[in-house]
XYZ file of C-alpha atoms in Angstrom:
549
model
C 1.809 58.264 10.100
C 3.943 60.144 7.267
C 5.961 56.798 6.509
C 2.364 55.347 6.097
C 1.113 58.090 3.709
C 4.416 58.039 1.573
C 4.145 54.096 0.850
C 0.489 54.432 -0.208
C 1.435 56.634 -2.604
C 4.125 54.826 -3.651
C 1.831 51.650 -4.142
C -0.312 54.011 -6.189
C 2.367 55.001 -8.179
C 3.881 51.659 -9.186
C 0.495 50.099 -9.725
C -0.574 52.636 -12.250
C 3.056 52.471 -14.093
C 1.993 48.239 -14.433
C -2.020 49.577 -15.782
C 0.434 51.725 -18.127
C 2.406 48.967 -19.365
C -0.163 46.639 -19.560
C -2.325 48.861 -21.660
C 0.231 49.799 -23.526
C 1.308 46.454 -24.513
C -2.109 45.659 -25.381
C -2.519 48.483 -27.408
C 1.108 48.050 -28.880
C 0.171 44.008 -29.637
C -3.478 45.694 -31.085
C -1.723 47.840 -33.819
C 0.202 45.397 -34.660
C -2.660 42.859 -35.501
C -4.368 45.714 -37.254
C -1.123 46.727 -39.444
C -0.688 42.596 -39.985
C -4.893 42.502 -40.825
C -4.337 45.178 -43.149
C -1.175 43.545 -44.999
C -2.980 40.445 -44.956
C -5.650 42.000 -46.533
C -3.578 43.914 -49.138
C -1.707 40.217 -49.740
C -5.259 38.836 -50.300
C -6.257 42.043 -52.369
C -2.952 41.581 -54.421
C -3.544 37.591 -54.885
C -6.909 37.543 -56.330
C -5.704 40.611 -58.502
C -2.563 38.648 -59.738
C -4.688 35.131 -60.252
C -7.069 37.772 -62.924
C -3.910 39.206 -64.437
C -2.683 36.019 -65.209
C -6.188 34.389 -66.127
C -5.963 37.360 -68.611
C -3.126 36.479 -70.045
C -4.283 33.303 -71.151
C -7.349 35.016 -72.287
C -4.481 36.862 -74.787
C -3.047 33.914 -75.548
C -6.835 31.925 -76.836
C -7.370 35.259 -78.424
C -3.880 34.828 -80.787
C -4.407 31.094 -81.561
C -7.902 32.307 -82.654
C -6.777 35.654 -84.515
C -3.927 33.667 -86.040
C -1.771 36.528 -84.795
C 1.111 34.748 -82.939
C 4.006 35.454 -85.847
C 3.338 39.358 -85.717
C 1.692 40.294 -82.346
C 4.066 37.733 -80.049
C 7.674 37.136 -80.110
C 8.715 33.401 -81.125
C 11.239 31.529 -78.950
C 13.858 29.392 -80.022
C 11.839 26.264 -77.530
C 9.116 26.322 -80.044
C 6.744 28.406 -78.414
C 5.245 32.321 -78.201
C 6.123 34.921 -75.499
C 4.327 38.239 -74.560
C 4.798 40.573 -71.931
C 2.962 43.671 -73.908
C -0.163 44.366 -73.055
C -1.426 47.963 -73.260
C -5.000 46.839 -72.988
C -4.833 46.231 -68.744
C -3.732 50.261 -68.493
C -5.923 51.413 -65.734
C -4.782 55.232 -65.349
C -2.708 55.377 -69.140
C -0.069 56.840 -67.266
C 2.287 53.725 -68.351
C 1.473 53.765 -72.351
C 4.336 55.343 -73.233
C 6.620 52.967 -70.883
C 8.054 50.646 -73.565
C 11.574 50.353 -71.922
C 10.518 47.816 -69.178
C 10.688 44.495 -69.383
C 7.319 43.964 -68.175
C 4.506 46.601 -69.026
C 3.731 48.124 -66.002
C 0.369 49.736 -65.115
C 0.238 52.196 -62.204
C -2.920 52.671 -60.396
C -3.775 56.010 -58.810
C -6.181 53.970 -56.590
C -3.996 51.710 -54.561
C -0.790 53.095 -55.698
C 0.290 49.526 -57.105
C 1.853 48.593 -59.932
C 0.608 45.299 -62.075
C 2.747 43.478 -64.574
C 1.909 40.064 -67.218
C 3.911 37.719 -68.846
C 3.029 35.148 -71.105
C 4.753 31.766 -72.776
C 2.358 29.749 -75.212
C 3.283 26.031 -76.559
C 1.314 25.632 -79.747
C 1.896 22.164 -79.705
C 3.098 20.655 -76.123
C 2.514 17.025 -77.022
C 0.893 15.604 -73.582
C 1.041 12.068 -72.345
C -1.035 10.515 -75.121
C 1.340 11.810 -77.728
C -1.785 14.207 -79.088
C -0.421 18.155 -79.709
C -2.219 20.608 -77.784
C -2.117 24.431 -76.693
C -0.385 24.775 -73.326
C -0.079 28.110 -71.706
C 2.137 29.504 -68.757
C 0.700 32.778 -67.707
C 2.444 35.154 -64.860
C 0.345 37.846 -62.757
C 2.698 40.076 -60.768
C 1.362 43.027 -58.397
C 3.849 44.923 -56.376
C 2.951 47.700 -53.522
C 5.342 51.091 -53.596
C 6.467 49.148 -49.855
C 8.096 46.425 -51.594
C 5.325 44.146 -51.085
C 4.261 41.515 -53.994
C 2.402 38.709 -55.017
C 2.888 36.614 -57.858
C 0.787 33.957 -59.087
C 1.346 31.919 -61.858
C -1.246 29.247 -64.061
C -0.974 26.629 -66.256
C -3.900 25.733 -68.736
C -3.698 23.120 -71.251
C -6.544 23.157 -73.954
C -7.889 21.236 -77.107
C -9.647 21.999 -80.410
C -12.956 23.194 -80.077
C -16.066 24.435 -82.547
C -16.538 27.339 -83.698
C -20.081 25.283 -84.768
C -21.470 24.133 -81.579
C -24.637 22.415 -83.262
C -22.188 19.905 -84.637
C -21.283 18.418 -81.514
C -24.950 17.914 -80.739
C -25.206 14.428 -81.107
C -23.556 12.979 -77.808
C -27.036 11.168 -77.243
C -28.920 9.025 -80.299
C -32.348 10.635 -78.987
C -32.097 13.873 -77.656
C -35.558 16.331 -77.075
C -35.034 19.651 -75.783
C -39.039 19.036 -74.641
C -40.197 15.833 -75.015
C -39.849 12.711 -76.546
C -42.480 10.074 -77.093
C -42.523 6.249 -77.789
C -45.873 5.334 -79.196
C -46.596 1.431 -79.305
C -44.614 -1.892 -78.273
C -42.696 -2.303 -81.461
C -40.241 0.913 -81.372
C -36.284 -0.145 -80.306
C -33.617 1.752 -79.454
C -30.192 0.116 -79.148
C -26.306 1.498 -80.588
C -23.291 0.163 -82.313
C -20.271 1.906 -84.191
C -20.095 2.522 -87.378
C -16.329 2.489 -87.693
C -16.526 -0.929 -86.930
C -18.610 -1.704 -90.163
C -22.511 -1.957 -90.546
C -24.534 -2.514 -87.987
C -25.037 -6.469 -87.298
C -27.067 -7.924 -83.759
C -24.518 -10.578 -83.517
C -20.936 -8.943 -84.177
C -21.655 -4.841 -84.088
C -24.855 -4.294 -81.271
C -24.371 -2.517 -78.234
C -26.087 -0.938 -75.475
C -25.613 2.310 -75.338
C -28.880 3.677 -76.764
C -29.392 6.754 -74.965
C -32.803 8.636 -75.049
C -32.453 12.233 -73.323
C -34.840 15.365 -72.271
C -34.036 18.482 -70.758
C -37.417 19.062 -69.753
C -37.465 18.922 -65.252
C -41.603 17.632 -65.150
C -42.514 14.058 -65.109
C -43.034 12.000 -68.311
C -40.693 14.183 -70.445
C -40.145 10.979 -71.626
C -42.161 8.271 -72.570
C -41.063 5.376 -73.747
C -44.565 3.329 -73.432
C -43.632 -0.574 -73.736
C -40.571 0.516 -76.473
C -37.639 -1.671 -75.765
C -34.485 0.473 -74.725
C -31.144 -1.529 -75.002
C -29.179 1.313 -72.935
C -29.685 4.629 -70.926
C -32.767 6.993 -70.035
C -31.930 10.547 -68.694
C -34.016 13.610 -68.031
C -33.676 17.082 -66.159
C -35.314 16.157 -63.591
C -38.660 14.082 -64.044
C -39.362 10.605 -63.939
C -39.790 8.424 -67.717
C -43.375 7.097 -68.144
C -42.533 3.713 -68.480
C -45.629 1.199 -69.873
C -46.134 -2.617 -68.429
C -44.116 -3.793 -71.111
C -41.259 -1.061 -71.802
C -37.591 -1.811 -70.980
C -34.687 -0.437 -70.264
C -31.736 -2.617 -69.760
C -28.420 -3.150 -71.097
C -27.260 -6.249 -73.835
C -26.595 -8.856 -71.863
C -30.350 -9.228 -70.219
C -31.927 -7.893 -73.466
C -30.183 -10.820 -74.906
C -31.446 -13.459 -71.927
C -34.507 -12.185 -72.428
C -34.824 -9.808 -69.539
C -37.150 -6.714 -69.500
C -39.011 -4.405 -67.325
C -36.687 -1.581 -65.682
C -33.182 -0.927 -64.493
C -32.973 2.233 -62.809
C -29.354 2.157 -62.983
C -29.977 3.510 -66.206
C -32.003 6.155 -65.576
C -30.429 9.701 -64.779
C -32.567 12.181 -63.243
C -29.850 15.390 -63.473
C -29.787 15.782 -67.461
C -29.159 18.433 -69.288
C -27.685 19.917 -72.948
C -26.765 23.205 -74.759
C -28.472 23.119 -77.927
C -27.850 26.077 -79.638
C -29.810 26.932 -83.400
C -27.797 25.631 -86.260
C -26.718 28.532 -88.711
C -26.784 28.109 -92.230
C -23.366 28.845 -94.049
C -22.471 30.932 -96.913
C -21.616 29.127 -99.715
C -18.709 30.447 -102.731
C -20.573 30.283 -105.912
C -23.284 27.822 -105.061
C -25.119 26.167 -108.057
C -28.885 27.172 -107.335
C -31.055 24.267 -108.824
C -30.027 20.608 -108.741
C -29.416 18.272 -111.954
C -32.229 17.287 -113.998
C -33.445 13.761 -113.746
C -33.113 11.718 -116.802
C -34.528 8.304 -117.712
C -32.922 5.145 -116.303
C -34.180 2.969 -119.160
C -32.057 5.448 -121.677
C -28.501 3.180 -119.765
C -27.436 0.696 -121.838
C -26.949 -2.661 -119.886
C -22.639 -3.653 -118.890
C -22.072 -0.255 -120.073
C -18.882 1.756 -118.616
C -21.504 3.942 -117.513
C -23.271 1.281 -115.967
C -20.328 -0.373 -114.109
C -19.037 3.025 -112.918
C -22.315 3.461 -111.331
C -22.511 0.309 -109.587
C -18.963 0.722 -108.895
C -19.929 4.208 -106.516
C -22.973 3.349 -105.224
C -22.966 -0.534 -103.985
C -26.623 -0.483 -103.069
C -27.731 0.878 -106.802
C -28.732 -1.831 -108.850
C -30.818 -1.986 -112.278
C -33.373 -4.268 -113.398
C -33.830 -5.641 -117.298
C -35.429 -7.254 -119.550
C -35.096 -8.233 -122.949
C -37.042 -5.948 -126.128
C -37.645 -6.959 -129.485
C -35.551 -4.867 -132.025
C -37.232 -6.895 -135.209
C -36.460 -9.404 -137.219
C -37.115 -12.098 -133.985
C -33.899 -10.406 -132.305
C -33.552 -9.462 -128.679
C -31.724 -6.775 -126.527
C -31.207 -6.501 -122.760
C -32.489 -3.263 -121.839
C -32.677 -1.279 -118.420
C -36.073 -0.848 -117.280
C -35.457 1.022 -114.051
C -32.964 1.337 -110.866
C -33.824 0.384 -107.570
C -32.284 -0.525 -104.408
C -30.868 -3.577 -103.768
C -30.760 -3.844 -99.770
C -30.580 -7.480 -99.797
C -27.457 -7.376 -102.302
C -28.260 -10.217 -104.175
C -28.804 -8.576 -107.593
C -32.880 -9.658 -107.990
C -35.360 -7.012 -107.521
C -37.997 -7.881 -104.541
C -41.047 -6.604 -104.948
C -42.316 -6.760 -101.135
C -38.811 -5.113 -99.783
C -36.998 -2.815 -102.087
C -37.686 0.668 -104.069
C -37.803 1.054 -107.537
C -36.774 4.448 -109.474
C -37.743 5.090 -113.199
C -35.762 8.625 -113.256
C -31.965 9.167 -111.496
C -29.485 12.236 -111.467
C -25.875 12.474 -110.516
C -25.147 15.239 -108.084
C -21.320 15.913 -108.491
C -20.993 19.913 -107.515
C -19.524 20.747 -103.935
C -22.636 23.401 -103.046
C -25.840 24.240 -103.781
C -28.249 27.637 -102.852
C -31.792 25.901 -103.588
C -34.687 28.262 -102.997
C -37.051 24.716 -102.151
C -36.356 20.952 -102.809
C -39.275 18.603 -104.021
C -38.069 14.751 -104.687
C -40.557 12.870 -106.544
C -41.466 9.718 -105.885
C -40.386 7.933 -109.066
C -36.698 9.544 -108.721
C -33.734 8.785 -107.398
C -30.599 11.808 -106.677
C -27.133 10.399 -106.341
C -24.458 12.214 -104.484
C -20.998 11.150 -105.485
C -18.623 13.826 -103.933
C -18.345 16.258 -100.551
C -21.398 18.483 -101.067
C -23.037 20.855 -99.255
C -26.622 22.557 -99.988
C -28.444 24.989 -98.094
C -32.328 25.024 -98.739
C -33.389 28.901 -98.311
C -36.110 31.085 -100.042
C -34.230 34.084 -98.079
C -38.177 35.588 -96.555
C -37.699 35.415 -93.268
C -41.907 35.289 -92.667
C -42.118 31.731 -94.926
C -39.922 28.573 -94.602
C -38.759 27.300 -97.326
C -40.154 23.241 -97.049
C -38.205 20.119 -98.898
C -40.417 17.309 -99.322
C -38.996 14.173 -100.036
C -40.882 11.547 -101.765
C -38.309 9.487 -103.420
C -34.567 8.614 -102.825
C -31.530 10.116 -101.547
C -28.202 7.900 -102.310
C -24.891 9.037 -100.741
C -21.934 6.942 -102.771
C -19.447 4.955 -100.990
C -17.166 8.239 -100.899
C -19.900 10.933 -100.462
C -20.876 13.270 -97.815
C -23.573 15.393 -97.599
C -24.747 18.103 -95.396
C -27.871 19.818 -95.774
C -29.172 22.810 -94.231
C -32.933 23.597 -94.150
C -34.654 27.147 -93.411
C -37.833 25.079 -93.030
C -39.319 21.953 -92.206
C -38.448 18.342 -94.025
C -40.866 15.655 -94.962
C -39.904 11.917 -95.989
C -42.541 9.818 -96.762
C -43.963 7.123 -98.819
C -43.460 3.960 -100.315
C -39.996 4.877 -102.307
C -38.898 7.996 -100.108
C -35.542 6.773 -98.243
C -31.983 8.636 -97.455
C -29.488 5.902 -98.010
C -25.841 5.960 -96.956
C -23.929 3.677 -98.906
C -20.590 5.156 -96.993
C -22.123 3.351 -94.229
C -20.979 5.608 -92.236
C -24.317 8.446 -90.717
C -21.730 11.122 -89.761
C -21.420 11.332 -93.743
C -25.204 12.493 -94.223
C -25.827 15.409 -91.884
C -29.454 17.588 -91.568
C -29.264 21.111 -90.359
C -32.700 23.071 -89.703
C -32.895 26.179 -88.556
C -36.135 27.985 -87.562
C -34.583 31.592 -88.132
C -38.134 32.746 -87.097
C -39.614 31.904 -83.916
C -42.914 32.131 -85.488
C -42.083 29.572 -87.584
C -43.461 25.865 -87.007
C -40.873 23.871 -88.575
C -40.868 20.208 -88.632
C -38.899 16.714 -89.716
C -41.194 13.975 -90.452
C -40.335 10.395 -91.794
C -43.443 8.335 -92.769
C -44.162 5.049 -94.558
C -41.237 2.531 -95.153
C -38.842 5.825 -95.160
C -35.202 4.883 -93.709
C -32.093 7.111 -93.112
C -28.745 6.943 -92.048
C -27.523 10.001 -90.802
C -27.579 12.629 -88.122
C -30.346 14.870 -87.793
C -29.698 18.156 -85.672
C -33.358 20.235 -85.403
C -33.451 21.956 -81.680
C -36.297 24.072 -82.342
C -38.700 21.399 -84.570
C -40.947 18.572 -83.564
C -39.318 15.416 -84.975
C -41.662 12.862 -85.621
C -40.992 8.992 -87.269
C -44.035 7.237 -87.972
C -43.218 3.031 -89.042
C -45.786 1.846 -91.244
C -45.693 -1.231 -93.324
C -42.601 -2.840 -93.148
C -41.248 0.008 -90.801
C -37.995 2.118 -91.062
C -35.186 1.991 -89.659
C -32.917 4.954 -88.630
C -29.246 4.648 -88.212
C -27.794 7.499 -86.530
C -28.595 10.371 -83.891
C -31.744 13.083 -83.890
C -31.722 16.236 -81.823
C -35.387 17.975 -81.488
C -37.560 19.959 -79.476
C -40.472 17.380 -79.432
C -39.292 13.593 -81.184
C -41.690 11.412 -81.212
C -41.703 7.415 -82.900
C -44.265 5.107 -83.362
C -45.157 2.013 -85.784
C -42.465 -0.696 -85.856
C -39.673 2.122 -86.049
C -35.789 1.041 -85.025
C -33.355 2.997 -84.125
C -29.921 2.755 -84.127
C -27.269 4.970 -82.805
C -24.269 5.596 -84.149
C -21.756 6.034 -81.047
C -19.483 7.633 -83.527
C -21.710 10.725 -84.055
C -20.465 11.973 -80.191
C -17.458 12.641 -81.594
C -18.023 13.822 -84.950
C -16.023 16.508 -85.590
C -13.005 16.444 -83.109
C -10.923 15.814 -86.452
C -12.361 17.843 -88.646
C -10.824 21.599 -88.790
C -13.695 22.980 -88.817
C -13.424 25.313 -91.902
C -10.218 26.225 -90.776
C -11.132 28.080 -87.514
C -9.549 27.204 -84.592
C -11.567 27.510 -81.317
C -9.277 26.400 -78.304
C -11.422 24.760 -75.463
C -9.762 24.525 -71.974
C -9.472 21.232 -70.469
C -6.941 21.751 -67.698
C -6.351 25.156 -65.056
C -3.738 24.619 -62.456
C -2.169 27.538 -60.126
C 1.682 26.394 -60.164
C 2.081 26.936 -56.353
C 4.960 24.994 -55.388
C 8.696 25.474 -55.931
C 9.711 22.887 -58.192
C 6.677 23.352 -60.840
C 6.761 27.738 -60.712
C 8.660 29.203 -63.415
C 11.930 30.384 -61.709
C 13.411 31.516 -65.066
C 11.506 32.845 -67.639
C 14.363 33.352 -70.382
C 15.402 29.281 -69.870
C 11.395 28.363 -70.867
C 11.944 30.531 -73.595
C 14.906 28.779 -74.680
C 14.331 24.955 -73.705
C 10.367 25.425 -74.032
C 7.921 23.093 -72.035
């Protein structure tokens, strides 16, 4: 009976030294998931802060190509490039801003007790595949634990030139209404060409890329009635109102003579930044444009004459002959007009006469208000800028155009309106005898939200330019024999009606990618990759510094 007693107790015994074990394994194999969990979670802590550290750093680098800084705030390498690892600005505690021994600026944290470090290499001018020099940067996060525990994470972001004038890259779209836009009738057309490959011609220089765009979501945004679209329709979200007889279809069945609707050219997920223009500040602007003088006072085959016709190819000047006594006879000039059919003969029923004309040859121009009568013609022979502002912000200052506008074969203009524009008549017209519309640019800016500005082109008024107008209703009424605009218009509200035609200058989408932009450089990124494998990482910093990228 003893024996008996002893062995239960022994069972006892031995069975709660296994529970023992067992639990204690359990709880061993427990503390260890929870100390792994809370490395993990430090590793993960450590990784997204290394991935902002080093997103920083190229952050410092934009801000140097931008500041122009990179001589005397980063150290040049003999590879062609810039290298920083200096940055007092990511001190958390300051306890480190007097640590300008280390290698790498260190910033302590009295938080997590870890310690964060940044390099940086920049390459100005990494040439890429296409042989075209852009930024490149190679930025290093680093965060270390007082355990020994890091994580380093490295990027590399390649970038182009932006704008620091976002309004001039407006024009990626030949119709583009932040609201609305509006065909009225069956005789407005849209279609596109390029005018680097010379003037626009249906046979040799016609395409089909005449895109008309809304950001507006709600149905019938856009309306394009029974207008003929040779390209694309897009909107933010709404449906086109299309009439019985509106198209939209690309060159080939426009050609053949097929209409009605292909929906593969309709986009339903549209949409566009279009920030307000601002006007620029001009260095010693002239403030009133030259006065007109008489036409007739030329003399006919003078040098004057010749020079003129030389400049602008389009200008042209009818004459006649005038008794001077004694039964003799001079040629005289009895007023300019436009020749658009080039063939030296002025047509009564198709081109615009001018009695009075003025050479514009200054570079800028602070003009208060512009009024263009209908009998005169302006003529811009160099780069010019002008900037239409009364300076009150409660009134606009208007420009009314009634007569003509003629950019020489080596002009550019850009013009910046506080206030609304109006072409229209019989003789108003903005001709580009560059042939080129990125050469005439129009800028208004409603710097008053109770403003109503507008842009209006009536009559037989034509341009050839860009017009850029985000808060102003645009509106082209044809009359007669029409107008045609070659180019690209950005409003709020656009609407066209009469026998209007519209061309759009695929050029004008990429305006200004090589201009520099008044000498600001805005770097835009165009490629972020984390380097996470072994043979793309940086392994030695002072060899990139040497060899470069």
């Amino acid at each position: 009976m003893l024996a008996l007693k002893n062995n239960t107790r022994g069972s006892i015994m031995i069975a709660a030294l296994i529970i023992t074990l067992v639990t204690g394994t359990l709880v061993g194999l427990f503390l260890k998931t929870v100390s792994q969990e809370v490395a993990n979670t430090h590793r993960a802590r450590m990784g997204f802060q290394a991935i902002n550290l080093a997103e920083a750093g190229v952050e410092y680098a934009m801000h140097g190509m931008i500041e122009d800084n990179l001589d005397t705030a980063w150290t040049s390498t003999s590879g062609g490039g810039y290298y920083k690892d200096n940055f007092p600005h990511i001190d958390i505690t300051s306890e480190a801003k007097n640590d300008q021994d280390s290698r790498l600026y260190r910033v302590r944290s009295s938080l997590r007790n870890d310690n964060r470090s940044l390099r940086v290499y920049l390459e100005p001018e990494w040439i890429n595949p296409d042989g075209d020099k852009v930024p490149v940067v190679i930025s290093e996060g680093l965060v270390t634990l007082n355990n020994g525990m890091l994580v380093r994470k490295q990027i590399r972001v390649e970038m182009e030139k932006g704008s620091s004038k976002p309004w001039k890259r407006g024009w990626g779209n030949g119709i583009l209404g932040k609201d609305s836009v509006t065909f009225v009738g069956g005789n407005v057309f849209v279609d596109s060409y390029s005018s680097s490959a010379g003037p626009y011609d249906v046979t040799t220089n016609r395409r089909d890329n005449g895109s008309v765009a809304s950001n507006e979501v709600v149905s019938g945004a856009v309306s394009i009635g029974n207008a003929t679209v040779v390209g694309n329709v897009a909107t933010g979200g709404g449906k086109p109102d299309i009439g019985p007889n509106g198209s939209i279809r690309d060159l080939t069945d426009y050609e053949n003579g097929v209409t009605g609707i292909d929906w593969d050219r309709v986009a339903l997920d549209f949409y566009a930044d279009l920030p307000e223009p601002e006007l620029p500040t001009l260095t010693t602007p002239q403030t009133s444009l030259p006065s007109t003088f008489s036409a007739s006072t030329l003399i006919p085959g003078s040098l004057a004459v010749s020079q003129l016709k030389a400049e602008f190819p389009s200008l042209e000047f009818s004459t006649k002959s005038e008794s001077i006594g004694k039964g003799l006879k001079v040629e005289v000039i009895e007023f300019a007009y436009i020749d658009t059919d080039n063939d030296g003969t002025y047509d009564t029923s198709s081109e615009i006469k001018y009695e009075n004309i003025a050479l514009v040859t200054e570079e800028a121009y602070k003009l208060t208000e512009i009024d263009v009568h209908s009998s005169e013609l302006y003529l811009f022979s160099g780069e010019t800028q002008i900037v239409v502002d009364n300076e009150d912000i409660n009134t606009p200052a208007d420009t009314i155009i009634n007569g003509g506008m003629l950019l020489g074969s080596s002009a550019s203009l850009e013009f910046y309106l506080a206030g609304s524009l109006t072409v229209t008549g019989p003789e108003a017209a903005m001709i580009n005898d560059t042939g080129r519309p990125p050469n005439l640019q129009i800028y208004v800016a409603e710097l008053n939200s109770d403003w109503d500005t507008s842009v209006y082109m009536g009559g037989n008024g034509t341009l050839s330019g860009a017009v850029y107008s985000p808060s102003s209703s645009l509106e082209f009424k044809g009359g007669g024999g029409g107008g045609d605009v070659f180019g690209a218009v950005v409003g709020e509200t656009i609407k066209f009606s009469g026998t209007y035609k519209f061309h759009y200058d695929e050029d004008l989408a990429n305006i200004n990618d090589d201009d520099d932009d008044d000498g600001d450089f805005v770097p835009v990124v165009t490629a972020w990759r984390e380097l996470n494998y072994a043979g793309e990482r940086i392994s030695s910093w002072e060899d990139l510094k040497k060899s470069g990228l």
